C-alpha cells in the first residue's frame, strides 16, 4: 500500500511502497487542469499525472516533478507550445 498527500496545487499524489514499485510513468499536463483531466483516459492505468497551469510552472517545479513526458495544448489563451518549449529547454528537460 502507499501513502497519499496533497501537493501545493491541491492534487493528490500517491507514494507507492517499495513492494508496489512496478515501473510507472509520470506525465506532466500543462494547461487548464479541468480540460487536461479528460486526457487521462488515453494513458495506461499505472501512469501518474501532475496537472499544472502554465503560469505556475517553473524550472524548479519541473525538476521536482521529474516527468517522463509533458502534454499540453499547442495553443490556448494563456500560452502556446513555443513558450512551453522555451521553458522546457531552459530547465534542460530531456523527456518527451
JSON list of C-alpha atoms in Angstrom, two decimals, residues 39-76:
[
{"chain": "A", "resi": 39, "resn": "UNK", "atom": "CA", "xyz": [-6.87, 13.22, -21.49]},
{"chain": "A", "resi": 40, "resn": "UNK", "atom": "CA", "xyz": [-6.07, 10.82, -18.64]},
{"chain": "A", "resi": 41, "resn": "UNK", "atom": "CA", "xyz": [-8.17, 8.07, -20.21]},
{"chain": "A", "resi": 42, "resn": "UNK", "atom": "CA", "xyz": [-5.71, 7.82, -23.12]},
{"chain": "A", "resi": 43, "resn": "UNK", "atom": "CA", "xyz": [-2.80, 6.73, -20.91]},
{"chain": "A", "resi": 44, "resn": "UNK", "atom": "CA", "xyz": [-2.03, 3.35, -19.30]},
{"chain": "A", "resi": 45, "resn": "UNK", "atom": "CA", "xyz": [-3.65, 2.78, -15.92]},
{"chain": "A", "resi": 46, "resn": "UNK", "atom": "CA", "xyz": [-0.40, 2.93, -13.92]},
{"chain": "A", "resi": 47, "resn": "UNK", "atom": "CA", "xyz": [0.54, 6.34, -15.29]},
{"chain": "A", "resi": 48, "resn": "UNK", "atom": "CA", "xyz": [1.00, 9.10, -12.73]},
{"chain": "A", "resi": 49, "resn": "UNK", "atom": "CA", "xyz": [-0.24, 12.57, -13.57]},
{"chain": "A", "resi": 50, "resn": "UNK", "atom": "CA", "xyz": [0.59, 16.04, -12.35]},
{"chain": "A", "resi": 51, "resn": "UNK", "atom": "CA", "xyz": [-1.65, 18.84, -13.63]},
{"chain": "A", "resi": 52, "resn": "UNK", "atom": "CA", "xyz": [-0.45, 22.42, -13.52]},
{"chain": "A", "resi": 53, "resn": "UNK", "atom": "CA", "xyz": [-1.25, 25.73, -15.16]},
{"chain": "A", "resi": 54, "resn": "UNK", "atom": "CA", "xyz": [1.48, 27.24, -17.31]},
{"chain": "A", "resi": 55, "resn": "UNK", "atom": "CA", "xyz": [1.68, 30.36, -15.14]},
{"chain": "A", "resi": 56, "resn": "UNK", "atom": "CA", "xyz": [2.58, 28.16, -12.12]},
{"chain": "A", "resi": 57, "resn": "UNK", "atom": "CA", "xyz": [5.25, 26.11, -13.91]},
{"chain": "A", "resi": 58, "resn": "UNK", "atom": "CA", "xyz": [8.88, 26.97, -13.16]},
{"chain": "A", "resi": 59, "resn": "UNK", "atom": "CA", "xyz": [12.12, 25.10, -13.90]},
{"chain": "A", "resi": 60, "resn": "UNK", "atom": "CA", "xyz": [12.39, 24.19, -10.20]},
{"chain": "A", "resi": 61, "resn": "UNK", "atom": "CA", "xyz": [8.88, 22.72, -10.13]},
{"chain": "A", "resi": 62, "resn": "UNK", "atom": "CA", "xyz": [9.61, 20.82, -13.35]},
{"chain": "A", "resi": 63, "resn": "UNK", "atom": "CA", "xyz": [12.76, 19.32, -11.81]},
{"chain": "A", "resi": 64, "resn": "UNK", "atom": "CA", "xyz": [10.93, 18.33, -8.63]},
{"chain": "A", "resi": 65, "resn": "UNK", "atom": "CA", "xyz": [8.14, 16.59, -10.56]},
{"chain": "A", "resi": 66, "resn": "UNK", "atom": "CA", "xyz": [10.67, 14.91, -12.91]},
{"chain": "A", "resi": 67, "resn": "UNK", "atom": "CA", "xyz": [8.11, 13.86, -15.52]},
{"chain": "A", "resi": 68, "resn": "UNK", "atom": "CA", "xyz": [8.86, 11.37, -18.28]},
{"chain": "A", "resi": 69, "resn": "UNK", "atom": "CA", "xyz": [6.73, 13.39, -20.68]},
{"chain": "A", "resi": 70, "resn": "UNK", "atom": "CA", "xyz": [4.83, 16.66, -20.94]},
{"chain": "A", "resi": 71, "resn": "UNK", "atom": "CA", "xyz": [1.40, 17.06, -22.53]},
{"chain": "A", "resi": 72, "resn": "UNK", "atom": "CA", "xyz": [-0.08, 20.47, -23.36]},
{"chain": "A", "resi": 73, "resn": "UNK", "atom": "CA", "xyz": [-2.29, 22.13, -25.94]},
{"chain": "A", "resi": 74, "resn": "UNK", "atom": "CA", "xyz": [-0.49, 23.65, -28.92]},
{"chain": "A", "resi": 75, "resn": "UNK", "atom": "CA", "xyz": [-2.39, 26.93, -28.46]},
{"chain": "A", "resi": 76, "resn": "UNK", "atom": "CA", "xyz": [-4.57, 28.33, -25.72]}
]
